[in-house]
Coordinates of C-alpha atoms and ligand atoms in Angstrom, one line a residue:
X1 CA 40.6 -22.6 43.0
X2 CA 41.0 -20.0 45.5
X3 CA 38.3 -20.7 47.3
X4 CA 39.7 -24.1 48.0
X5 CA 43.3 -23.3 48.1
X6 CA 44.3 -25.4 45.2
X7 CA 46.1 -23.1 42.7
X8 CA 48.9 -24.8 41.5
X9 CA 52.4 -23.5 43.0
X10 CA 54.5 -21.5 40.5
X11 CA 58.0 -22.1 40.0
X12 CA 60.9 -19.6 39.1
X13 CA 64.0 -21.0 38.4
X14 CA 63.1 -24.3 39.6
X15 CA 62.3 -22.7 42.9
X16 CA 58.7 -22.5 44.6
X17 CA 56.9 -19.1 44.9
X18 CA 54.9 -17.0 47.5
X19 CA 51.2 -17.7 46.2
X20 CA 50.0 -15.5 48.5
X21 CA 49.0 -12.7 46.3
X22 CA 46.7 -14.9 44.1
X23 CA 44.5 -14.9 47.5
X24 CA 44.5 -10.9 47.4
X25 CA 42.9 -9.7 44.1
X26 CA 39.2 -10.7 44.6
X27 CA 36.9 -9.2 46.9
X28 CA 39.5 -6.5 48.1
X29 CA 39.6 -2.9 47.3
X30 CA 42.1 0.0 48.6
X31 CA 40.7 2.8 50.7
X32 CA 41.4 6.2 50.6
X33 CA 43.2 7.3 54.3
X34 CA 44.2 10.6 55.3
X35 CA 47.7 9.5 56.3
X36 CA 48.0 6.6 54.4
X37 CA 45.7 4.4 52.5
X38 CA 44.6 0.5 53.5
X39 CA 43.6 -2.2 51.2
X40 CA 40.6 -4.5 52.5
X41 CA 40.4 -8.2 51.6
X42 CA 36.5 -9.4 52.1
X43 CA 37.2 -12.5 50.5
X44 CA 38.4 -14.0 54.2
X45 CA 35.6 -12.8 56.1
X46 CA 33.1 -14.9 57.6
X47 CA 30.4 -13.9 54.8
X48 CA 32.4 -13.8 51.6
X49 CA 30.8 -11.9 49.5
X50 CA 28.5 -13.3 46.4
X51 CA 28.2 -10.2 44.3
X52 CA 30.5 -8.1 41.8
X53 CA 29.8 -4.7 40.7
X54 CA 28.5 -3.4 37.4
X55 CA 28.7 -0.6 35.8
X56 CA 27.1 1.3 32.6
X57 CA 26.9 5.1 32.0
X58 CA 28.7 6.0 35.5
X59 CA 25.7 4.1 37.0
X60 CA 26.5 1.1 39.4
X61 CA 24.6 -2.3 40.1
X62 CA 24.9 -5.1 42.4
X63 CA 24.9 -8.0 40.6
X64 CA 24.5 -11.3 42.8
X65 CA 26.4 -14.0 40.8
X66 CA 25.4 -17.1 42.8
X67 CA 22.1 -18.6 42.8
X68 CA 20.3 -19.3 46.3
X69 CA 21.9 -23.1 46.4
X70 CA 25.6 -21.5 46.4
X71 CA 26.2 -22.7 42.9
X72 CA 27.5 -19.5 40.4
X73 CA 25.1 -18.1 37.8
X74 CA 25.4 -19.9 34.4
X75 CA 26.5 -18.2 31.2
X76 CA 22.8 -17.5 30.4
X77 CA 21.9 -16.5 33.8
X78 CA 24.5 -13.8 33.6
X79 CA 23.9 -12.5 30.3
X80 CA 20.1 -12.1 31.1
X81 CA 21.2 -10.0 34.2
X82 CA 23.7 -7.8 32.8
X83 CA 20.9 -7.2 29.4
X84 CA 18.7 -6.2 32.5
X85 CA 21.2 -3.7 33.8
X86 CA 22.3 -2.3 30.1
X87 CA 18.7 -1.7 29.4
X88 CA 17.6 -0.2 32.9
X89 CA 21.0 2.4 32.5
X90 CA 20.4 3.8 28.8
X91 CA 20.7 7.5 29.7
X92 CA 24.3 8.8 30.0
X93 CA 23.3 12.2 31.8
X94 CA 24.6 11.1 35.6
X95 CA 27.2 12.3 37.6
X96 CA 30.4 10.3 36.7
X97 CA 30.3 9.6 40.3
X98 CA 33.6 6.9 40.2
X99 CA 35.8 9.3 38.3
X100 CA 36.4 10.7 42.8
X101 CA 38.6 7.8 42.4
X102 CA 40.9 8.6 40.1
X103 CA 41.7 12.3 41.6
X104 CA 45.5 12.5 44.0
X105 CA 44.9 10.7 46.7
X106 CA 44.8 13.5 49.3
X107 CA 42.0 14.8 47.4
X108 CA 40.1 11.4 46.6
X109 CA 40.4 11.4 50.7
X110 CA 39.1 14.5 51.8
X111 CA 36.0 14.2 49.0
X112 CA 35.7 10.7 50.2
X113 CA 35.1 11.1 53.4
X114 CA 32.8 14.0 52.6
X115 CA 30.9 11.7 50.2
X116 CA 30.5 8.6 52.7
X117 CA 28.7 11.4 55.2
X118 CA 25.4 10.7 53.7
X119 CA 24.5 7.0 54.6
X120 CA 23.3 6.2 51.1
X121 CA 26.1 6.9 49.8
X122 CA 28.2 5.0 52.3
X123 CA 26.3 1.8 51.7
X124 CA 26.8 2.2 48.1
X125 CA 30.4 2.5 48.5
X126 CA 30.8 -0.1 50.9
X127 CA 28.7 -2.4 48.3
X128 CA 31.4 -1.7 45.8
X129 CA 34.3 -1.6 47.9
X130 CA 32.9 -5.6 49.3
X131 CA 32.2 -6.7 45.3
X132 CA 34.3 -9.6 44.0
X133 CA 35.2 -7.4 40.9
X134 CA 33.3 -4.6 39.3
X135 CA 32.4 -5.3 35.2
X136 CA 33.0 -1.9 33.3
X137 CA 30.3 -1.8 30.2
X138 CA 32.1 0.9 28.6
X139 CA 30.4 3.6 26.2
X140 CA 32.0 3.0 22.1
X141 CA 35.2 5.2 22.4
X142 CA 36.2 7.2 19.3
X143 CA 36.9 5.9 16.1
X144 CA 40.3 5.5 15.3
X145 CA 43.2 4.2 12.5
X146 CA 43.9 0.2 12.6
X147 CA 47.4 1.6 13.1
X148 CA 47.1 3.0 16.1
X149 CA 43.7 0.7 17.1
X150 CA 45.6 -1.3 19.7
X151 CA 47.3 2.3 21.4
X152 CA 43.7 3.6 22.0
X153 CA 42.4 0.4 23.4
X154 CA 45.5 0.4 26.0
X155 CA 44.9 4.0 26.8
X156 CA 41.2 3.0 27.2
X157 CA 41.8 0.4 29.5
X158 CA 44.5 2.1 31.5
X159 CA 42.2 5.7 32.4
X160 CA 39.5 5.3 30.3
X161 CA 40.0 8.1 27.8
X162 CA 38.7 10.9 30.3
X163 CA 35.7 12.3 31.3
X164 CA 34.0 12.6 28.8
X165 CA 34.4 9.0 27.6
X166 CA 35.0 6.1 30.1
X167 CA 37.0 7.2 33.1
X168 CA 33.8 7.9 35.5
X169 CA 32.8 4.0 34.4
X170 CA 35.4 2.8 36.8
X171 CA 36.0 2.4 40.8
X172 CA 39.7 3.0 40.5
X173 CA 40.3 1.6 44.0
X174 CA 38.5 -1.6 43.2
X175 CA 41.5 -4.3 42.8
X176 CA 40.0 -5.6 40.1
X177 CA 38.0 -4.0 37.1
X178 CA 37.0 -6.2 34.0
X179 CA 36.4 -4.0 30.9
X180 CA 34.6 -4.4 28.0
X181 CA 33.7 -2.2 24.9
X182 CA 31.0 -1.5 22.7
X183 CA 33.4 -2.5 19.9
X184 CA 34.1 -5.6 21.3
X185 CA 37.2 -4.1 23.1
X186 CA 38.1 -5.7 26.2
X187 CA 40.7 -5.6 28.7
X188 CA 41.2 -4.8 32.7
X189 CA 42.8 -2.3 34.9
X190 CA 43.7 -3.4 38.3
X191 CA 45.0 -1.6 41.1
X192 CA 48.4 -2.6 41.9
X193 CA 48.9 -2.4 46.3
X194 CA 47.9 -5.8 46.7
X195 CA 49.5 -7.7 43.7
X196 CA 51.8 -7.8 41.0
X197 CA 51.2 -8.6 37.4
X198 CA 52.0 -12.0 37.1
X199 CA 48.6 -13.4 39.0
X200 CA 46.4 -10.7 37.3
X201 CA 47.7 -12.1 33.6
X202 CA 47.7 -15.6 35.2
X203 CA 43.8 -14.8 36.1
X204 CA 43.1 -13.7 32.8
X205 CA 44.5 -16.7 31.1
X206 CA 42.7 -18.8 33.3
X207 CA 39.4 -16.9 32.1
X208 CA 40.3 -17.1 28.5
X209 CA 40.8 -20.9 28.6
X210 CA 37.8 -21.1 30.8
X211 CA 35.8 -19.5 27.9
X212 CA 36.7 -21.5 25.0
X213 CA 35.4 -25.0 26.9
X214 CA 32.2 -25.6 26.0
X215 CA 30.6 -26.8 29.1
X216 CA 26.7 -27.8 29.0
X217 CA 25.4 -26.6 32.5
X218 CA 21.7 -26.5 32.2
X219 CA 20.0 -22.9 33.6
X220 CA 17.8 -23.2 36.6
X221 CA 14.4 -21.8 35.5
X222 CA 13.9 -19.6 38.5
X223 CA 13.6 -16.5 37.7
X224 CA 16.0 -14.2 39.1
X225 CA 15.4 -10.7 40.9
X226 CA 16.8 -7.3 39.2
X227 CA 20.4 -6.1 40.2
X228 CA 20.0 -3.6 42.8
X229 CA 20.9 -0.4 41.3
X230 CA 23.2 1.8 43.8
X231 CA 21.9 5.4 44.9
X232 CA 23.8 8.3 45.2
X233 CA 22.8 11.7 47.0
X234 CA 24.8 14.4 45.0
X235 CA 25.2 17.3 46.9
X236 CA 26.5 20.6 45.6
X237 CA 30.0 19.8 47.8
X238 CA 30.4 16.6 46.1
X239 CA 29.9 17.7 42.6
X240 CA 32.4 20.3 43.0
X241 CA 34.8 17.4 44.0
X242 CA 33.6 15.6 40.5
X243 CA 34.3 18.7 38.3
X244 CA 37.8 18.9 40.3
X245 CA 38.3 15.0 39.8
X246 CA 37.4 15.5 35.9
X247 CA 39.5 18.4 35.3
X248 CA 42.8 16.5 36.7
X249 CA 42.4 13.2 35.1
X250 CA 42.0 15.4 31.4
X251 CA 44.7 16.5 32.2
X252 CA 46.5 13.1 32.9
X253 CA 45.0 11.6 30.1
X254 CA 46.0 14.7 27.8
X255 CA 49.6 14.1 29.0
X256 CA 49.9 10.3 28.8
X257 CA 51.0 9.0 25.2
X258 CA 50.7 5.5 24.8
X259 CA 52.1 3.4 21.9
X260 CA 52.1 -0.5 21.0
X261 CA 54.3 -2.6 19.3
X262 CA 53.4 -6.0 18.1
X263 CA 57.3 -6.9 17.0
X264 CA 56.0 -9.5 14.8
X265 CA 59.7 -10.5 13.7
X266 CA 60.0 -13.1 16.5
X267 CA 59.8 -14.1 19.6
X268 CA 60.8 -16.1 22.6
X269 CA 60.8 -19.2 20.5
X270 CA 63.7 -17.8 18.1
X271 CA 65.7 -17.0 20.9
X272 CA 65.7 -20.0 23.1
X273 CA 66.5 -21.3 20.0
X274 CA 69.7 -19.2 19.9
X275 CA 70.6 -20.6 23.4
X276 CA 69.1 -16.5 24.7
X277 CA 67.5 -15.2 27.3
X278 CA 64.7 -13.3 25.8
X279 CA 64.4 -11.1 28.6
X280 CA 68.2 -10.0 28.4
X281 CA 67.9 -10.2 25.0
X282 CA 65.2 -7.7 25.0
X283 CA 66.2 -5.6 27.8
X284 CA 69.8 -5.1 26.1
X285 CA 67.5 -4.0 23.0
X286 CA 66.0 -1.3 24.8
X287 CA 69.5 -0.5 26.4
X288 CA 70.6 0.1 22.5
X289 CA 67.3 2.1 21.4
X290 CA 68.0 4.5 24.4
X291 CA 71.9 4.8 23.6
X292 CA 70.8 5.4 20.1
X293 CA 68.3 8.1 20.8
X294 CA 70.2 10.0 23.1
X295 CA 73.6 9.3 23.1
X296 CA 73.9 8.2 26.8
X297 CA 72.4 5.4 29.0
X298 CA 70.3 5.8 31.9
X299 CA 69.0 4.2 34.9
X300 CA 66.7 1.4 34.1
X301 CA 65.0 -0.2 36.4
X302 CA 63.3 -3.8 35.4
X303 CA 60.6 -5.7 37.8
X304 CA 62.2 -9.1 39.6
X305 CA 59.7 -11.2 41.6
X306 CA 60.6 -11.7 45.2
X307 CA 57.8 -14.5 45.3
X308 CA 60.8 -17.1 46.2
X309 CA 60.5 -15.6 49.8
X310 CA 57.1 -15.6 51.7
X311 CA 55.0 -12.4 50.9
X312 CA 57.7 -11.4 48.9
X313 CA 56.6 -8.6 46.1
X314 CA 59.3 -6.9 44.0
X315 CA 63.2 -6.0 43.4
X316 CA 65.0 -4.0 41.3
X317 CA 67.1 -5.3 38.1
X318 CA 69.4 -2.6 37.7
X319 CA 70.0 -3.5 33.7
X320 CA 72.4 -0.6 32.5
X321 CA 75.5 -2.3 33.9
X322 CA 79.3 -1.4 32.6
X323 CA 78.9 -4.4 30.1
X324 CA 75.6 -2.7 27.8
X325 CA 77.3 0.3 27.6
X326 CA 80.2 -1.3 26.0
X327 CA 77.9 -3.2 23.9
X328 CA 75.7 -0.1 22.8
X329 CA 79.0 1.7 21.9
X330 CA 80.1 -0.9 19.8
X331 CA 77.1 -1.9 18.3
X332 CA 77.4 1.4 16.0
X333 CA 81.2 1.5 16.0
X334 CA 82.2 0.8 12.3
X335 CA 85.9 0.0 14.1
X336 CA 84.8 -2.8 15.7
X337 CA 84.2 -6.4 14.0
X338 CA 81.0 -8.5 14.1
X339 CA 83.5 -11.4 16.7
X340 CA 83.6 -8.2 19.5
X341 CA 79.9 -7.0 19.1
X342 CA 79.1 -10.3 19.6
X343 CA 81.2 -11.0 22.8
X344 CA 80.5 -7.9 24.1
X345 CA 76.4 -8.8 23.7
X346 CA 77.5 -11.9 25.3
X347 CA 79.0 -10.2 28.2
X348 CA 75.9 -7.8 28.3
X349 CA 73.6 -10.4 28.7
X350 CA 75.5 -12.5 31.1
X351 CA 75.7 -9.4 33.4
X352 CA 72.1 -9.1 33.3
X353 CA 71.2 -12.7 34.0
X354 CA 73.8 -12.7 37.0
X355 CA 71.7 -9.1 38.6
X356 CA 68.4 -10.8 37.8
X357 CA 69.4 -14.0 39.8
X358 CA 70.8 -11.6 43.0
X359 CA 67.4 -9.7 42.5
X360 CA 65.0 -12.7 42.4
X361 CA 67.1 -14.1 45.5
X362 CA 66.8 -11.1 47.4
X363 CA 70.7 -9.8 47.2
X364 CA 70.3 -6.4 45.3
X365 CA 70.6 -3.2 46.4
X366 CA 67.2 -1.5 45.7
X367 CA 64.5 -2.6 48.5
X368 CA 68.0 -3.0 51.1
X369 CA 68.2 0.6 50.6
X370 CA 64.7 2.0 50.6
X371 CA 64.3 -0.2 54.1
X372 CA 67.1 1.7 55.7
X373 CA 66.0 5.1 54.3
X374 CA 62.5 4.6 55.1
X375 CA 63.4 3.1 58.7
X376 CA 65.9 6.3 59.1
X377 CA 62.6 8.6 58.2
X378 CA 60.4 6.5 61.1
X379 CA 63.0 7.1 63.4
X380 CA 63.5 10.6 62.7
X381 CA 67.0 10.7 62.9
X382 CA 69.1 12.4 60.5
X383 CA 69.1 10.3 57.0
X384 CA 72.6 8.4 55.9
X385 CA 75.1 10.9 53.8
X386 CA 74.0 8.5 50.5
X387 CA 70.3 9.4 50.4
X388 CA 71.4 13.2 50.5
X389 CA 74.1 12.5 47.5
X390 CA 73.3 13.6 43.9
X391 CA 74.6 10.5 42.7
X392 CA 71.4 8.6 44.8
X393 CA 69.2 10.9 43.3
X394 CA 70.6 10.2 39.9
X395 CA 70.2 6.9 40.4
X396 CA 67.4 6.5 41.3
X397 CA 65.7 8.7 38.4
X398 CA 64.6 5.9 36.4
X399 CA 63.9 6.9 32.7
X400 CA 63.5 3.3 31.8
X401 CA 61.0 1.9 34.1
X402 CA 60.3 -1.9 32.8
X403 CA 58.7 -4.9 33.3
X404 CA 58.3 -8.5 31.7
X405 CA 54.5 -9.6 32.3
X406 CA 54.3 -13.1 30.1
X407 CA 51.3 -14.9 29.4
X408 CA 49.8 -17.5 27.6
X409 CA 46.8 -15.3 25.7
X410 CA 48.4 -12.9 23.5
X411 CA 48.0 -9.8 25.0
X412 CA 50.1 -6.9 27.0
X413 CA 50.2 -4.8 30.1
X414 CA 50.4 -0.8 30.2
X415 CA 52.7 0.8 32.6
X416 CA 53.1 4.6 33.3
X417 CA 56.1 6.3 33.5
X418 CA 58.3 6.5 37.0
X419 CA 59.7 10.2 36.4
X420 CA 58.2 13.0 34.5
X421 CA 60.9 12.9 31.9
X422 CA 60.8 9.2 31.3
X423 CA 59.1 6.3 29.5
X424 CA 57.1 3.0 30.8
X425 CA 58.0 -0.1 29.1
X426 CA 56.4 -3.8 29.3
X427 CA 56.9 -6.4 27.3
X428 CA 55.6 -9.8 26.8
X429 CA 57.7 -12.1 25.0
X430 CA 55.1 -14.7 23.0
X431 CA 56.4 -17.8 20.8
X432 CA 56.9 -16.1 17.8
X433 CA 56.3 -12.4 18.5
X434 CA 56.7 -9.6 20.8
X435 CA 54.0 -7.7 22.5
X436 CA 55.2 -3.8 23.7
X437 CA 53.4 -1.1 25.2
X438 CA 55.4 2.2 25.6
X439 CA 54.0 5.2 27.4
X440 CA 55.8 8.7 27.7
X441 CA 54.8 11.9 29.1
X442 CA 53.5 14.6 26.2
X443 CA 54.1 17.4 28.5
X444 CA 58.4 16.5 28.0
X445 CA 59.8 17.8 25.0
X446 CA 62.8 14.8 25.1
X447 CA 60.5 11.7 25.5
X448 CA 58.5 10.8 22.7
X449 CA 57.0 6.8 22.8
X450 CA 56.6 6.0 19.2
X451 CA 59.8 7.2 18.5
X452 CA 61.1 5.0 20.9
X453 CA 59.5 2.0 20.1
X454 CA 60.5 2.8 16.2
X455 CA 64.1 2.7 17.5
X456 CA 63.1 -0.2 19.7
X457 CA 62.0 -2.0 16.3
X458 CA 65.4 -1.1 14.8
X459 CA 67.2 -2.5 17.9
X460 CA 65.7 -5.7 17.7
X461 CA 66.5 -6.4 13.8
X462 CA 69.8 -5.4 13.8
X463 CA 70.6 -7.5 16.9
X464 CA 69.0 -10.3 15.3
X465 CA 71.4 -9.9 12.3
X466 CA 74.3 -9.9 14.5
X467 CA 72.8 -13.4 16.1
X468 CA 73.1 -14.2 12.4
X469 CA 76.1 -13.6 11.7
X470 CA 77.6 -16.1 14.8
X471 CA 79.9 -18.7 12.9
X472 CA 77.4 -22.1 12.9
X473 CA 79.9 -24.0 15.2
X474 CA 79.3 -21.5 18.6
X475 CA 75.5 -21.7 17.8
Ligands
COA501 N1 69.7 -20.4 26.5 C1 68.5 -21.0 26.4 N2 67.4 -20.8 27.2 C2 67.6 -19.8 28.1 C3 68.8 -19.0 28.2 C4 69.9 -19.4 27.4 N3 71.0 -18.7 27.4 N4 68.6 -18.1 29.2 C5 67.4 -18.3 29.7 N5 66.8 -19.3 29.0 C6 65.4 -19.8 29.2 C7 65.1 -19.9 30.7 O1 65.5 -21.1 31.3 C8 63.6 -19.8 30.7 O2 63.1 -21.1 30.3 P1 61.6 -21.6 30.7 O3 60.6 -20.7 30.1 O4 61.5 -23.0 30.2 O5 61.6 -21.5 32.2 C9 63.3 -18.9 29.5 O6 64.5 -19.0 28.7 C10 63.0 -17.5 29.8 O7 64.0 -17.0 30.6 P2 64.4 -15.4 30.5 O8 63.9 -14.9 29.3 O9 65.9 -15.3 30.8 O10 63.6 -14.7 31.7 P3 62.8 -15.3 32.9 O11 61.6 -16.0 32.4 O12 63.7 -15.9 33.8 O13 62.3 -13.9 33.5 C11 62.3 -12.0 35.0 C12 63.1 -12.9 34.1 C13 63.1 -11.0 35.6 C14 61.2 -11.3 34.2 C15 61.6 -13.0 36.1 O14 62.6 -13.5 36.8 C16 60.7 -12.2 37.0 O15 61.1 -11.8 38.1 N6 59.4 -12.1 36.6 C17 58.4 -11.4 37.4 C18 58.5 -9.9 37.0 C19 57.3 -9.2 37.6 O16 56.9 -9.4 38.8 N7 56.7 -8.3 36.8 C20 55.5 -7.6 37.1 C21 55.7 -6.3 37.9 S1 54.1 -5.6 38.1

C-alpha cells in the first residue's frame, strides 16, 4: 500500500489527516550530525531498496526479501533465510558493534564518523542505514515473575536490557526495528524523528491481521543465495567508543523503571457506554492519582495529532486545567456530596475535550510558543521576557508526559520520562480493558512507577463508582 499510494485516509473528528508520515517509516534511518542530525528516506529514491537488515548476536546480515521477478519472499522463503543466518551467527563473543547508536548524540557523532573512516565499515553502515527495517533476533532475556513478565518485555523492547543482554542487537537510528525473542517475546522500537505513533501501531496491526490469513502462495524452487553477512574492522579507537557506549546505556537502563498495567476493569466500551470520553476520562484519572500522591497537580502534557494540517506532527494538551483541580479536591473531600463530584468530573472532562479540540485544530499555546522562542534563538536577538520567567520554566516541567496510542491488537507503547523527576505515561484504551505502561526515573527519590500506577488503579475504580452512582435518568 505504500508503494502504490493507497493507504486509506484517516479521519479525526470527521476530519481528513496528513498521511504523510505513513510514507516515512520504511527504508529511512536518522544520521548522526555534528550540529544536528538528518533522517534519510531511501524508499523515494530511484532504486528503492529490496533488503532489510538482520541481526543475531550483535552480528548484522543483509537479507534480500524479493525474489529476482520483483515479487516478495514467501513465508517459507523467509524462514529458510533467517534459519540460515541464526545458524551462521551462533557465537555471541562479537563486538556489540550497534550499541554506538544508543550513546548521546554528540558522542554517537564523533565515534561515528571515526567508525565510517574505514570503507568497510562505511558500506556496512550504509547497507543498514538503506534496509527497509532491521529484524532483531534477540538472545532469551532473564527469567522473570508472570507479575512483572509484561514490565521486562517493555523494558526489553524499549533498550534492550543493556549490554550485556540485547541493546548491541539493535541500530537505534534505524526508523524501524522489528523484535523478536527467544521466548517468543516480540515487539518493536522505532525511532521517533520521522513519525508519531499512530502509523507505527497502525503498521503493526496491519501485520498482525496480515498474519492470521492464510494465504496459499506456492515457493519458487530456486534456491536462494546466503544473506551477506556485514564486516566490521574494529580498531582499538572504536572499541573504546563501544566500552563508552556500553557503560552509558547500563547506566540508562539501570535508571529507567518500567511498569505495566493491564486495567482489566474496563475499557473504552464501558465508557462510551456512559456517554465518556475515555481519553478525558482517563487523563482526569491520572490527574487524581497525581493529586493523591502528592498533594498538588502538575504540568501534564498529553500528545494531540496535528495530522488535520499537511505535515502536521504534534501539540500539546495541557490537561491540568482549573476544572481537575477542583475535581481532584473534591473527589476526597468527605464535605462534598456524590451530585458535586459528579459535576465537577463533568466540568473536568468538558475542559479537556474543549483543549484537545484547540490542540488538534492547531489553536494551543505550546508549538506557537516554541516557534517564537526558537525563531528568537536563530535570530539571535535577545529572547521575549516570558521564556526568561520562572513561571515558563515551571510550566514547561512536565512531570506527567502522556500519550494515547490506540490500536486494534492488544498491545501498548513505552514512553520515557520528559524531566528527570517525572514519569512517562501511555495508554491504550481497548474494548473492555486498559493497556498502561508507566516509566519513572530510579535515580529520583519522589517518582516511583508502580506506585503510581497502583494509585492509577485506585483512581480508575473509584471514578467508576462515582459513574455509578449518577441517578439512571442523567445517564
Ligand atoms: N459520549 C460518548 N462518546 C464520546 C464522548 C461522549 N461524551 N466523547 C467522546 N466520545 C467518543 C468519540 O466520538 C470517539 O468515538 P469514535 O471512536 O467512534 O471516533 C471515542 O469516544 C473516543 O474519543 P476520546 O476518547 O474522547 O478520544 P479521541 O479518540 O478523540 O482521542 C486524542 C483524543 C487527543 C488522543 C486524539 O485526538 C489524538 O490527537 N491522537 C493522536 C495522539 C498522538 O499522536 N499520540 C502519539 C504521540 S507519539
Amino acid at each position: 500500500m505504500i508503494d502504490s499510494e493507497t493507504l486509506p485516509v484517516e479521519y479525526l473528528g470527521g476530519k481528513p489527516l496528513c498521511m504523510d508520515q505513513y510514507y516515512q517509516v520504511l527504508s529511512s534511518c536518522r544520521i548522526p550530525g555534528l550540529k544536528k542530525d538528518t533522517v534519510v528516506n531511501h524508499a523515494s529514491g530511484k532504486t528503492p531498496p529490496t533488503h532489510i537488515t538482520v541481526v543475531h548476536n550483535f552480528q548484522f546480515f543483509i537479507l534480500d526479501v524479493y525474489n529476482s521477478d520483483g515479487t516478495p519472499l514467501t513465508v517459507d522463503q523467509l524462514y529458510m533465510q533467517l534459519e540460515k543466518i541464526w545458524n551462521s551467527s551462533l557465537q555471541t563473543n562479537k563486538e556489540p558493534i550497534g550499541i554506538l547508536t544508543s550513546n548521546q548524540r554528540n558522542t554517537w557523532c564523533k565515534a561515528y564518523n571515526n567508525l565510517i573512516k574505514d570503507k568497510t565499515n562505511k558500506e556496512s553502515v550504509r547497507a543498514i542505514q538503506k534496509s527497509i527495517f532491521l529484524v532483531c533476533l534477540d538472545a532469551p532475556m532473564p527469567r522473570v515473575s508472570e507479575e512483572i513478565y509484561y514490565s521486562k518485555v517493555a523494558a526489553q523492547m524499549l533498550h534492550g536490557g543493556g549490554s550485556r543482554w540485547n541493546s548491541g542487537n539493535r541500530w537505534f537510528d534505524k526508523t524501524l526495528q522489528f523484535i523478536v525473542g527467544e521466548d517468543g517475546s516480540c515487539g518493536l522500537t522505532y525511532e521517533h524523528a520521522p513519525a508519531e505513533g499512530p502509523p507505527i501501531v497502525f503498521l503493526v496491526d496491519h501485520v498482525v491481521e496480515y498474519m492470521n490469513k492464510t494465504e496459499m502462495v506456492r515457493t519458487p524452487m530456486i534456491p536462494l543465495p546466503m544473506p551477506q553477512k556485514l564486516r566490521f574492522n574494529i580498531t582499538p579507537e572504536i572499541k573504546k567508543d563501544i566500552e563508552k557506549a556500553k557503560q552509558n546505556m547500563n547506566i540508562m537502563v539501570h535508571d529507567l523503571d518500567v511498569r505495566v498495567l493491564n486495567f482489566s476493569h474496563y475499557g473504552r466500551k464501558y465508557l462510551k457506554s456512559s456517554k465518556m470520553s475515555s481519553d478525558a476520562f482517563i487523563q482526569m484519572a491520572l490527574q487524581l492519582a497525581y493529586y493523591r500522591l502528592y498533594d498538588v497537580c502538575c504540568p501534564t502534557y498529553e500528545s494531540a495529532s496535528l495530522r488535520m494540517f499537511k505535515l502536521g506532527r504534534t501539540e500539546a494538551i495541557r490537561s491540568t486545567t482549573t476544572e481537575s483541580l477542583k475535581f481532584v479536591q473534591a473527589m476526597d473531600d468527605k464535605s462534598k456530596q456524590t451530585a458535586e463530584k459528579l459535576d465537577l468530573l463533568e466540568k473536568a472532562m468538558d475542559a479537556h475535550r474543549k483543549y484537545t479540540h484547540m490542540a488538534i485544530h492547531g489553536q494551543a499555546i505550546d508549538r506557537h510558543l516554541l516557534g517564537l522562542k526558537m525563531q528568537g534563538i536563530e535570530d539571535l536577538t535577545s529572547l521575549p521576557d516570558i521564556f526568561m520567567d520562572t513561571s515558563y520554566a515551571v510550566a514547561m516541567h512536565f512531570n506527567l508526559f502522556t500519550s494515547q496510542v490506540g490500536s486494534k491488537t492488544d498491545c501498548f507503547m513505552c514512553i520515557g520520562p520528559m524531566v528527570p523527576d517525572g514519569y512517562g505515561v501511555c495508554y491504550n484504551p481497548m474494548g473492555d480493558h486498559i493497556n498502561f505502561a508507566v516509566t519513572a526515573f530510579n535515580s529520583c527519590e519522589e517518582t516511583n512507577a508502580t506506585k503510581l500506577t497502583r494509585f492509577l488503579e485506585e483512581a480508575l475504580l473509584d471514578m467508576k463508582a462515582l459513574l455509578e452512582q449518577r441517578p439512571k435518568t442523567s445517564k
